[in-house]
Amino acid sequence: MLERLRTVLIGTSHSGNIGGVARAMHNMGLDDLALVAPRGEVIDQESISRASGADHLLHQARVSQTLDEAVADCTLVVGASARSRTLPWPMLSPRELAARLPDECRQEGARIALVFGREDSGLTNDELHRCHAHVHIPTNADFSSLNLAAAVQVVAYECRMAWLEQQASKAGSDHQKAEKPLASEEQRASHADLERYFAHLEQTLTTIGFHDPQKPRQLMARLRRLYLRARPRRIELNILRGILTATNKAVTDKAGPPPRP
């Protein structure tokens, strides 16, 4: 289960924080580190020193320019957020998130992204809108600021505890059949699948006049929240895209060919 977890850091400005995160990950048995548009060096004396023996994670970390690229293959994307947002999103504590992991990992090839933002400003609204849910660490309200590595440590610890409980449960019930992986019809859509659907949906809604990009009214953000909460399967997403394609065709056929010059 721990091998399915990817820690994603966006816009990290201090190399030492990246090293500290690598150490926190290695402590808890996580080894998949992805960096999105880091604002400074990734591997230097400071990051290696702070990694304290986990610098191999720095050397194997994947660097991307966008969040979409970093989590394209992920079936669950969870963003760390310390702030309430104008548009409410499903919110989990680290323990609640960890409790979901055994079921999330039933799918063959499942990958879960734990996304953390910039040291000074966290994740943007657009980045949070690309997440299925948000995870919030219930810190002291009078002093809620957490170091990036400390935040990763807390979330990673809860994930490890869930994994240990899973291992203990397996060891105590060897006579029982292992839980079957999800059938192909139940495979959840990946982040890349969903982003293609959202682009298709926005284009169709604009074509039929339901959505005005100049006056968005948070329409797409609200629809994102709806579909990300619903966790559509791949086959369901294919059906939805088929409906959009048929809708576009019907509108085009009704309008007729463009006038000849």
PDB file of C-alpha atoms in Angstrom:
ATOM      1  CA  MET A   1       0.000   0.000   0.000  1.00  0.00           C
ATOM      2  CA  LEU A   2       2.784   2.436   0.873  1.00  0.00           C
ATOM      3  CA  GLU A   3       4.327   1.870  -2.549  1.00  0.00           C
ATOM      4  CA  ARG A   4       1.139   3.297  -4.095  1.00  0.00           C
ATOM      5  CA  LEU A   5       1.588   6.686  -2.369  1.00  0.00           C
ATOM      6  CA  ARG A   6       3.207   9.583  -4.208  1.00  0.00           C
ATOM      7  CA  THR A   7       4.232  12.721  -2.338  1.00  0.00           C
ATOM      8  CA  VAL A   8       3.922  15.771  -4.592  1.00  0.00           C
ATOM      9  CA  LEU A   9       5.532  19.099  -3.625  1.00  0.00           C
ATOM     10  CA  ILE A  10       4.522  22.195  -5.622  1.00  0.00           C
ATOM     11  CA  GLY A  11       6.710  25.271  -5.948  1.00  0.00           C
ATOM     12  CA  THR A  12       9.006  24.445  -3.036  1.00  0.00           C
ATOM     13  CA  SER A  13      11.426  27.326  -2.539  1.00  0.00           C
ATOM     14  CA  HIS A  14      13.954  25.936  -0.034  1.00  0.00           C
ATOM     15  CA  SER A  15      16.060  22.904  -0.866  1.00  0.00           C
ATOM     16  CA  GLY A  16      16.332  22.061   2.817  1.00  0.00           C
ATOM     17  CA  ASN A  17      12.573  21.543   2.976  1.00  0.00           C
ATOM     18  CA  ILE A  18      12.766  19.071   0.109  1.00  0.00           C
ATOM     19  CA  GLY A  19      15.476  17.203   1.990  1.00  0.00           C
ATOM     20  CA  GLY A  20      13.387  17.262   5.165  1.00  0.00           C
ATOM     21  CA  VAL A  21      10.422  15.821   3.268  1.00  0.00           C
ATOM     22  CA  ALA A  22      12.626  13.045   1.848  1.00  0.00           C
ATOM     23  CA  ARG A  23      13.684  12.136   5.391  1.00  0.00           C
ATOM     24  CA  ALA A  24      10.070  12.141   6.633  1.00  0.00           C
ATOM     25  CA  MET A  25       9.006   9.936   3.731  1.00  0.00           C
ATOM     26  CA  HIS A  26      11.831   7.439   4.237  1.00  0.00           C
ATOM     27  CA  ASN A  27      11.040   7.256   7.973  1.00  0.00           C
ATOM     28  CA  MET A  28       7.511   6.092   7.113  1.00  0.00           C
ATOM     29  CA  GLY A  29       8.372   3.817   4.175  1.00  0.00           C
ATOM     30  CA  LEU A  30       7.312   6.086   1.308  1.00  0.00           C
ATOM     31  CA  ASP A  31       9.634   6.370  -1.676  1.00  0.00           C
ATOM     32  CA  ASP A  32       7.801   8.122  -4.538  1.00  0.00           C
ATOM     33  CA  LEU A  33       8.645  11.848  -4.551  1.00  0.00           C
ATOM     34  CA  ALA A  34       7.473  14.220  -7.283  1.00  0.00           C
ATOM     35  CA  LEU A  35       8.363  17.902  -7.541  1.00  0.00           C
ATOM     36  CA  VAL A  36       6.315  20.432  -9.496  1.00  0.00           C
ATOM     37  CA  ALA A  37       8.100  23.593 -10.653  1.00  0.00           C
ATOM     38  CA  PRO A  38      10.521  23.846  -7.710  1.00  0.00           C
ATOM     39  CA  ARG A  39      11.653  27.441  -7.158  1.00  0.00           C
ATOM     40  CA  GLY A  40      15.201  26.572  -6.139  1.00  0.00           C
ATOM     41  CA  GLU A  41      17.799  23.835  -6.248  1.00  0.00           C
ATOM     42  CA  VAL A  42      16.667  20.285  -5.557  1.00  0.00           C
ATOM     43  CA  ILE A  43      19.993  18.656  -4.799  1.00  0.00           C
ATOM     44  CA  ASP A  44      22.565  20.700  -2.913  1.00  0.00           C
ATOM     45  CA  GLN A  45      24.435  20.535   0.371  1.00  0.00           C
ATOM     46  CA  GLU A  46      21.417  21.746   2.356  1.00  0.00           C
ATOM     47  CA  SER A  47      18.909  19.248   0.931  1.00  0.00           C
ATOM     48  CA  ILE A  48      21.347  16.335   1.290  1.00  0.00           C
ATOM     49  CA  SER A  49      22.115  17.338   4.868  1.00  0.00           C
ATOM     50  CA  ARG A  50      18.427  17.632   5.806  1.00  0.00           C
ATOM     51  CA  ALA A  51      17.651  14.301   4.114  1.00  0.00           C
ATOM     52  CA  SER A  52      19.940  12.601   6.682  1.00  0.00           C
ATOM     53  CA  GLY A  53      20.535   9.462   4.660  1.00  0.00           C
ATOM     54  CA  ALA A  54      17.390   9.608   2.513  1.00  0.00           C
ATOM     55  CA  ASP A  55      19.066  11.559  -0.292  1.00  0.00           C
ATOM     56  CA  HIS A  56      18.435   8.678  -2.710  1.00  0.00           C
ATOM     57  CA  LEU A  57      14.837   9.970  -2.830  1.00  0.00           C
ATOM     58  CA  LEU A  58      16.147  13.336  -4.010  1.00  0.00           C
ATOM     59  CA  HIS A  59      18.113  11.736  -6.831  1.00  0.00           C
ATOM     60  CA  GLN A  60      15.166   9.648  -8.038  1.00  0.00           C
ATOM     61  CA  ALA A  61      12.527  12.376  -7.634  1.00  0.00           C
ATOM     62  CA  ARG A  62      10.620  13.258 -10.797  1.00  0.00           C
ATOM     63  CA  VAL A  63      10.386  16.927 -11.699  1.00  0.00           C
ATOM     64  CA  SER A  64       7.375  18.247 -13.640  1.00  0.00           C
ATOM     65  CA  GLN A  65       6.231  21.711 -14.630  1.00  0.00           C
ATOM     66  CA  THR A  66       2.531  21.183 -13.868  1.00  0.00           C
ATOM     67  CA  LEU A  67       0.431  19.356 -11.301  1.00  0.00           C
ATOM     68  CA  ASP A  68      -1.510  17.634 -14.079  1.00  0.00           C
ATOM     69  CA  GLU A  69       1.699  16.071 -15.367  1.00  0.00           C
ATOM     70  CA  ALA A  70       2.807  14.952 -11.912  1.00  0.00           C
ATOM     71  CA  VAL A  71      -0.457  13.175 -11.070  1.00  0.00           C
ATOM     72  CA  ALA A  72      -1.681  12.117 -14.528  1.00  0.00           C
ATOM     73  CA  ASP A  73      -1.727   8.395 -13.634  1.00  0.00           C
ATOM     74  CA  CYS A  74      -3.180   8.854 -10.140  1.00  0.00           C
ATOM     75  CA  THR A  75      -6.616   7.494  -9.255  1.00  0.00           C
ATOM     76  CA  LEU A  76      -6.949   9.583  -6.082  1.00  0.00           C
ATOM     77  CA  VAL A  77      -5.478  13.076  -5.614  1.00  0.00           C
ATOM     78  CA  VAL A  78      -5.617  14.644  -2.149  1.00  0.00           C
ATOM     79  CA  GLY A  79      -4.418  18.199  -1.533  1.00  0.00           C
ATOM     80  CA  ALA A  80      -3.193  19.465   1.835  1.00  0.00           C
ATOM     81  CA  SER A  81      -5.073  22.618   2.800  1.00  0.00           C
ATOM     82  CA  ALA A  82      -4.926  24.707   5.965  1.00  0.00           C
ATOM     83  CA  ARG A  83      -7.500  27.247   4.839  1.00  0.00           C
ATOM     84  CA  SER A  84     -11.250  27.205   4.361  1.00  0.00           C
ATOM     85  CA  ARG A  85     -12.291  27.977   0.782  1.00  0.00           C
ATOM     86  CA  THR A  86     -15.193  29.900  -0.690  1.00  0.00           C
ATOM     87  CA  LEU A  87     -16.315  26.692  -2.422  1.00  0.00           C
ATOM     88  CA  PRO A  88     -16.456  23.847   0.150  1.00  0.00           C
ATOM     89  CA  TRP A  89     -14.671  20.629  -0.853  1.00  0.00           C
ATOM     90  CA  PRO A  90     -14.675  17.178   0.790  1.00  0.00           C
ATOM     91  CA  MET A  91     -12.330  17.526   3.800  1.00  0.00           C
ATOM     92  CA  LEU A  92     -10.502  14.668   5.529  1.00  0.00           C
ATOM     93  CA  SER A  93      -8.248  14.426   8.548  1.00  0.00           C
ATOM     94  CA  PRO A  94      -4.985  12.493   7.989  1.00  0.00           C
ATOM     95  CA  ARG A  95      -6.499   9.543   9.882  1.00  0.00           C
ATOM     96  CA  GLU A  96      -9.653   9.553   7.766  1.00  0.00           C
ATOM     97  CA  LEU A  97      -7.537   9.658   4.637  1.00  0.00           C
ATOM     98  CA  ALA A  98      -5.434   6.726   5.839  1.00  0.00           C
ATOM     99  CA  ALA A  99      -8.556   4.692   6.577  1.00  0.00           C
ATOM    100  CA  ARG A 100      -9.566   4.990   2.909  1.00  0.00           C
ATOM    101  CA  LEU A 101      -6.296   3.658   1.543  1.00  0.00           C
ATOM    102  CA  PRO A 102      -6.933  -0.120   1.690  1.00  0.00           C
ATOM    103  CA  ASP A 103     -10.050   0.257  -0.469  1.00  0.00           C
ATOM    104  CA  GLU A 104      -8.366   2.772  -2.785  1.00  0.00           C
ATOM    105  CA  CYS A 105      -5.504   0.329  -3.381  1.00  0.00           C
ATOM    106  CA  ARG A 106      -7.763  -2.558  -4.421  1.00  0.00           C
ATOM    107  CA  GLN A 107      -7.555  -1.359  -8.020  1.00  0.00           C
ATOM    108  CA  GLU A 108      -4.643  -2.772  -9.950  1.00  0.00           C
ATOM    109  CA  GLY A 109      -2.247   0.051 -10.730  1.00  0.00           C
ATOM    110  CA  ALA A 110      -3.905   2.413  -8.267  1.00  0.00           C
ATOM    111  CA  ARG A 111      -1.814   5.438  -7.342  1.00  0.00           C
ATOM    112  CA  ILE A 112      -2.610   7.985  -4.638  1.00  0.00           C
ATOM    113  CA  ALA A 113      -1.102  11.470  -4.739  1.00  0.00           C
ATOM    114  CA  LEU A 114      -0.559  13.466  -1.538  1.00  0.00           C
ATOM    115  CA  VAL A 115      -0.139  17.046  -2.736  1.00  0.00           C
ATOM    116  CA  PHE A 116       1.529  19.776  -0.663  1.00  0.00           C
ATOM    117  CA  GLY A 117       1.863  23.426  -1.659  1.00  0.00           C
ATOM    118  CA  ARG A 118       4.338  26.246  -1.331  1.00  0.00           C
ATOM    119  CA  GLU A 119       5.860  27.112   2.029  1.00  0.00           C
ATOM    120  CA  ASP A 120       4.524  30.669   1.908  1.00  0.00           C
ATOM    121  CA  SER A 121       1.113  30.286   0.266  1.00  0.00           C
ATOM    122  CA  GLY A 122       0.161  26.616   0.058  1.00  0.00           C
ATOM    123  CA  LEU A 123      -1.922  25.389  -2.865  1.00  0.00           C
ATOM    124  CA  THR A 124      -3.847  27.701  -5.179  1.00  0.00           C
ATOM    125  CA  ASN A 125      -7.597  27.327  -5.620  1.00  0.00           C
ATOM    126  CA  ASP A 126      -7.043  25.958  -9.124  1.00  0.00           C
ATOM    127  CA  GLU A 127      -4.693  23.280  -7.760  1.00  0.00           C
ATOM    128  CA  LEU A 128      -7.117  22.368  -4.981  1.00  0.00           C
ATOM    129  CA  HIS A 129      -9.921  22.085  -7.548  1.00  0.00           C
ATOM    130  CA  ARG A 130      -7.885  19.344  -9.231  1.00  0.00           C
ATOM    131  CA  CYS A 131      -8.026  17.221  -6.071  1.00  0.00           C
ATOM    132  CA  HIS A 132     -10.716  14.694  -5.169  1.00  0.00           C
ATOM    133  CA  ALA A 133     -10.511  15.763  -1.528  1.00  0.00           C
ATOM    134  CA  HIS A 134      -8.525  17.956   0.835  1.00  0.00           C
ATOM    135  CA  VAL A 135      -6.654  16.812   3.902  1.00  0.00           C
ATOM    136  CA  HIS A 136      -6.434  19.138   6.890  1.00  0.00           C
ATOM    137  CA  ILE A 137      -4.197  18.637   9.919  1.00  0.00           C
ATOM    138  CA  PRO A 138      -6.148  19.855  12.985  1.00  0.00           C
ATOM    139  CA  THR A 139      -3.427  21.962  14.552  1.00  0.00           C
ATOM    140  CA  ASN A 140      -3.683  24.500  17.380  1.00  0.00           C
ATOM    141  CA  ALA A 141      -5.892  27.296  16.027  1.00  0.00           C
ATOM    142  CA  ASP A 142      -3.687  29.878  17.751  1.00  0.00           C
ATOM    143  CA  PHE A 143      -0.540  28.574  16.057  1.00  0.00           C
ATOM    144  CA  SER A 144      -1.461  26.516  13.015  1.00  0.00           C
ATOM    145  CA  SER A 145       1.593  27.017  10.791  1.00  0.00           C
ATOM    146  CA  LEU A 146       3.407  23.749  10.075  1.00  0.00           C
ATOM    147  CA  ASN A 147       6.804  23.238   8.506  1.00  0.00           C
ATOM    148  CA  LEU A 148       6.433  21.446   5.155  1.00  0.00           C
ATOM    149  CA  ALA A 149       8.373  18.377   6.288  1.00  0.00           C
ATOM    150  CA  ALA A 150       6.353  18.223   9.512  1.00  0.00           C
ATOM    151  CA  ALA A 151       3.084  18.270   7.551  1.00  0.00           C
ATOM    152  CA  VAL A 152       4.301  15.448   5.322  1.00  0.00           C
ATOM    153  CA  GLN A 153       5.466  13.524   8.407  1.00  0.00           C
ATOM    154  CA  VAL A 154       2.022  13.709  10.038  1.00  0.00           C
ATOM    155  CA  VAL A 155       0.166  12.504   6.940  1.00  0.00           C
ATOM    156  CA  ALA A 156       2.770   9.815   6.164  1.00  0.00           C
ATOM    157  CA  TYR A 157       2.633   8.552   9.765  1.00  0.00           C
ATOM    158  CA  GLU A 158      -1.130   8.014   9.590  1.00  0.00           C
ATOM    159  CA  CYS A 159      -0.728   6.210   6.265  1.00  0.00           C
ATOM    160  CA  ARG A 160       1.909   3.945   7.775  1.00  0.00           C
ATOM    161  CA  MET A 161      -0.300   3.165  10.766  1.00  0.00           C
ATOM    162  CA  ALA A 162      -3.104   2.124   8.394  1.00  0.00           C
ATOM    163  CA  TRP A 163      -0.627  -0.097   6.546  1.00  0.00           C
ATOM    164  CA  LEU A 164       0.573  -1.698   9.798  1.00  0.00           C
ATOM    165  CA  GLU A 165      -3.019  -2.427  10.807  1.00  0.00           C
ATOM    166  CA  GLN A 166      -3.616  -3.985   7.404  1.00  0.00           C
ATOM    167  CA  GLN A 167      -0.531  -6.204   7.784  1.00  0.00           C
ATOM    168  CA  ALA A 168      -1.612  -7.301  11.269  1.00  0.00           C
ATOM    169  CA  SER A 169      -5.093  -8.101   9.994  1.00  0.00           C
ATOM    170  CA  LYS A 170      -3.682 -10.216   7.167  1.00  0.00           C
ATOM    171  CA  ALA A 171      -1.388 -12.075   9.532  1.00  0.00           C
ATOM    172  CA  GLY A 172      -4.307 -12.909  11.829  1.00  0.00           C
ATOM    173  CA  SER A 173      -6.591 -14.185   9.072  1.00  0.00           C
ATOM    174  CA  ASP A 174      -4.398 -16.262   6.773  1.00  0.00           C
ATOM    175  CA  HIS A 175      -7.216 -18.797   6.402  1.00  0.00           C
ATOM    176  CA  GLN A 176      -9.422 -16.218   4.745  1.00  0.00           C
ATOM    177  CA  LYS A 177      -9.296 -15.473   1.053  1.00  0.00           C
ATOM    178  CA  ALA A 178      -7.521 -12.278   0.054  1.00  0.00           C
ATOM    179  CA  GLU A 179      -9.781  -9.426  -0.993  1.00  0.00           C
ATOM    180  CA  LYS A 180     -10.315  -9.520  -4.744  1.00  0.00           C
ATOM    181  CA  PRO A 181      -9.023  -6.591  -6.797  1.00  0.00           C
ATOM    182  CA  LEU A 182     -11.550  -4.431  -8.596  1.00  0.00           C
ATOM    183  CA  ALA A 183     -12.926  -5.874 -11.830  1.00  0.00           C
ATOM    184  CA  SER A 184     -12.118  -4.004 -15.041  1.00  0.00           C
ATOM    185  CA  GLU A 185     -15.623  -2.476 -15.090  1.00  0.00           C
ATOM    186  CA  GLU A 186     -14.985  -0.998 -11.637  1.00  0.00           C
ATOM    187  CA  GLN A 187     -11.619   0.589 -12.465  1.00  0.00           C
ATOM    188  CA  ARG A 188     -11.621   4.219 -11.350  1.00  0.00           C
ATOM    189  CA  ALA A 189     -10.733   6.929 -13.856  1.00  0.00           C
ATOM    190  CA  SER A 190      -7.268   8.442 -13.623  1.00  0.00           C
ATOM    191  CA  HIS A 191      -6.555  12.140 -13.162  1.00  0.00           C
ATOM    192  CA  ALA A 192      -5.632  12.421 -16.858  1.00  0.00           C
ATOM    193  CA  ASP A 193      -8.931  10.762 -17.871  1.00  0.00           C
ATOM    194  CA  LEU A 194     -10.880  13.229 -15.730  1.00  0.00           C
ATOM    195  CA  GLU A 195      -9.021  16.273 -17.035  1.00  0.00           C
ATOM    196  CA  ARG A 196      -9.809  15.253 -20.621  1.00  0.00           C
ATOM    197  CA  TYR A 197     -13.445  14.877 -19.627  1.00  0.00           C
ATOM    198  CA  PHE A 198     -13.564  18.301 -17.942  1.00  0.00           C
ATOM    199  CA  ALA A 199     -12.063  19.941 -21.049  1.00  0.00           C
ATOM    200  CA  HIS A 200     -14.633  18.138 -23.237  1.00  0.00           C
ATOM    201  CA  LEU A 201     -17.462  19.106 -20.875  1.00  0.00           C
ATOM    202  CA  GLU A 202     -16.520  22.793 -20.799  1.00  0.00           C
ATOM    203  CA  GLN A 203     -16.223  22.928 -24.583  1.00  0.00           C
ATOM    204  CA  THR A 204     -19.667  21.316 -24.998  1.00  0.00           C
ATOM    205  CA  LEU A 205     -21.357  23.558 -22.425  1.00  0.00           C
ATOM    206  CA  THR A 206     -19.875  26.585 -24.170  1.00  0.00           C
ATOM    207  CA  THR A 207     -21.057  25.346 -27.572  1.00  0.00           C
ATOM    208  CA  ILE A 208     -24.677  24.925 -26.431  1.00  0.00           C
ATOM    209  CA  GLY A 209     -24.641  28.305 -24.678  1.00  0.00           C
ATOM    210  CA  PHE A 210     -24.956  27.002 -21.127  1.00  0.00           C
ATOM    211  CA  HIS A 211     -21.495  28.173 -20.058  1.00  0.00           C
ATOM    212  CA  ASP A 212     -19.990  31.598 -20.707  1.00  0.00           C
ATOM    213  CA  PRO A 213     -16.208  31.545 -20.095  1.00  0.00           C
ATOM    214  CA  GLN A 214     -16.341  35.334 -19.657  1.00  0.00           C
ATOM    215  CA  LYS A 215     -18.839  34.930 -16.788  1.00  0.00           C
ATOM    216  CA  PRO A 216     -17.950  31.510 -15.338  1.00  0.00           C
ATOM    217  CA  ARG A 217     -19.963  31.824 -12.068  1.00  0.00           C
ATOM    218  CA  GLN A 218     -17.786  29.005 -10.641  1.00  0.00           C
ATOM    219  CA  LEU A 219     -19.744  26.616 -12.863  1.00  0.00           C
ATOM    220  CA  MET A 220     -16.790  24.423 -13.821  1.00  0.00           C
ATOM    221  CA  ALA A 221     -15.445  24.434 -10.270  1.00  0.00           C
ATOM    222  CA  ARG A 222     -18.820  23.205  -8.991  1.00  0.00           C
ATOM    223  CA  LEU A 223     -19.033  20.539 -11.695  1.00  0.00           C
ATOM    224  CA  ARG A 224     -15.492  19.434 -10.826  1.00  0.00           C
ATOM    225  CA  ARG A 225     -16.547  19.037  -7.224  1.00  0.00           C
ATOM    226  CA  LEU A 226     -19.567  16.971  -8.303  1.00  0.00           C
ATOM    227  CA  TYR A 227     -17.660  14.545 -10.528  1.00  0.00           C
ATOM    228  CA  LEU A 228     -14.612  14.242  -8.272  1.00  0.00           C
ATOM    229  CA  ARG A 229     -16.926  13.438  -5.355  1.00  0.00           C
ATOM    230  CA  ALA A 230     -18.737  10.829  -7.471  1.00  0.00           C
ATOM    231  CA  ARG A 231     -15.441   9.060  -8.403  1.00  0.00           C
ATOM    232  CA  PRO A 232     -16.674   7.894 -11.849  1.00  0.00           C
ATOM    233  CA  ARG A 233     -15.365   4.622 -13.243  1.00  0.00           C
ATOM    234  CA  ARG A 234     -13.566   4.558 -16.568  1.00  0.00           C
ATOM    235  CA  ILE A 235     -16.503   2.921 -18.321  1.00  0.00           C
ATOM    236  CA  GLU A 236     -18.856   5.560 -16.875  1.00  0.00           C
ATOM    237  CA  LEU A 237     -16.574   8.342 -18.066  1.00  0.00           C
ATOM    238  CA  ASN A 238     -16.560   6.818 -21.554  1.00  0.00           C
ATOM    239  CA  ILE A 239     -20.378   6.935 -21.537  1.00  0.00           C
ATOM    240  CA  LEU A 240     -20.388  10.566 -20.409  1.00  0.00           C
ATOM    241  CA  ARG A 241     -17.914  11.534 -23.125  1.00  0.00           C
ATOM    242  CA  GLY A 242     -20.042   9.699 -25.670  1.00  0.00           C
ATOM    243  CA  ILE A 243     -23.027  11.834 -24.605  1.00  0.00           C
ATOM    244  CA  LEU A 244     -20.951  14.993 -25.027  1.00  0.00           C
ATOM    245  CA  THR A 245     -19.805  13.913 -28.485  1.00  0.00           C
ATOM    246  CA  ALA A 246     -23.417  13.191 -29.531  1.00  0.00           C
ATOM    247  CA  THR A 247     -24.532  16.546 -28.136  1.00  0.00           C
ATOM    248  CA  ASN A 248     -21.883  18.403 -30.124  1.00  0.00           C
ATOM    249  CA  LYS A 249     -22.863  16.509 -33.267  1.00  0.00           C
ATOM    250  CA  ALA A 250     -26.564  17.266 -32.786  1.00  0.00           C
ATOM    251  CA  VAL A 251     -25.853  20.980 -32.363  1.00  0.00           C
ATOM    252  CA  THR A 252     -23.605  21.028 -35.426  1.00  0.00           C
ATOM    253  CA  ASP A 253     -26.156  19.108 -37.565  1.00  0.00           C
ATOM    254  CA  LYS A 254     -28.966  21.444 -36.481  1.00  0.00           C
ATOM    255  CA  ALA A 255     -26.938  24.546 -37.294  1.00  0.00           C
ATOM    256  CA  GLY A 256     -26.121  23.175 -40.722  1.00  0.00           C
ATOM    257  CA  PRO A 257     -22.966  23.853 -42.719  1.00  0.00           C
ATOM    258  CA  PRO A 258     -21.400  27.291 -42.485  1.00  0.00           C
ATOM    259  CA  PRO A 259     -22.395  29.721 -45.292  1.00  0.00           C
ATOM    260  CA  ARG A 260     -20.199  29.670 -48.372  1.00  0.00           C
ATOM    261  CA  PRO A 261     -18.047  32.767 -48.917  1.00  0.00           C
TER     262      PRO A 261
END
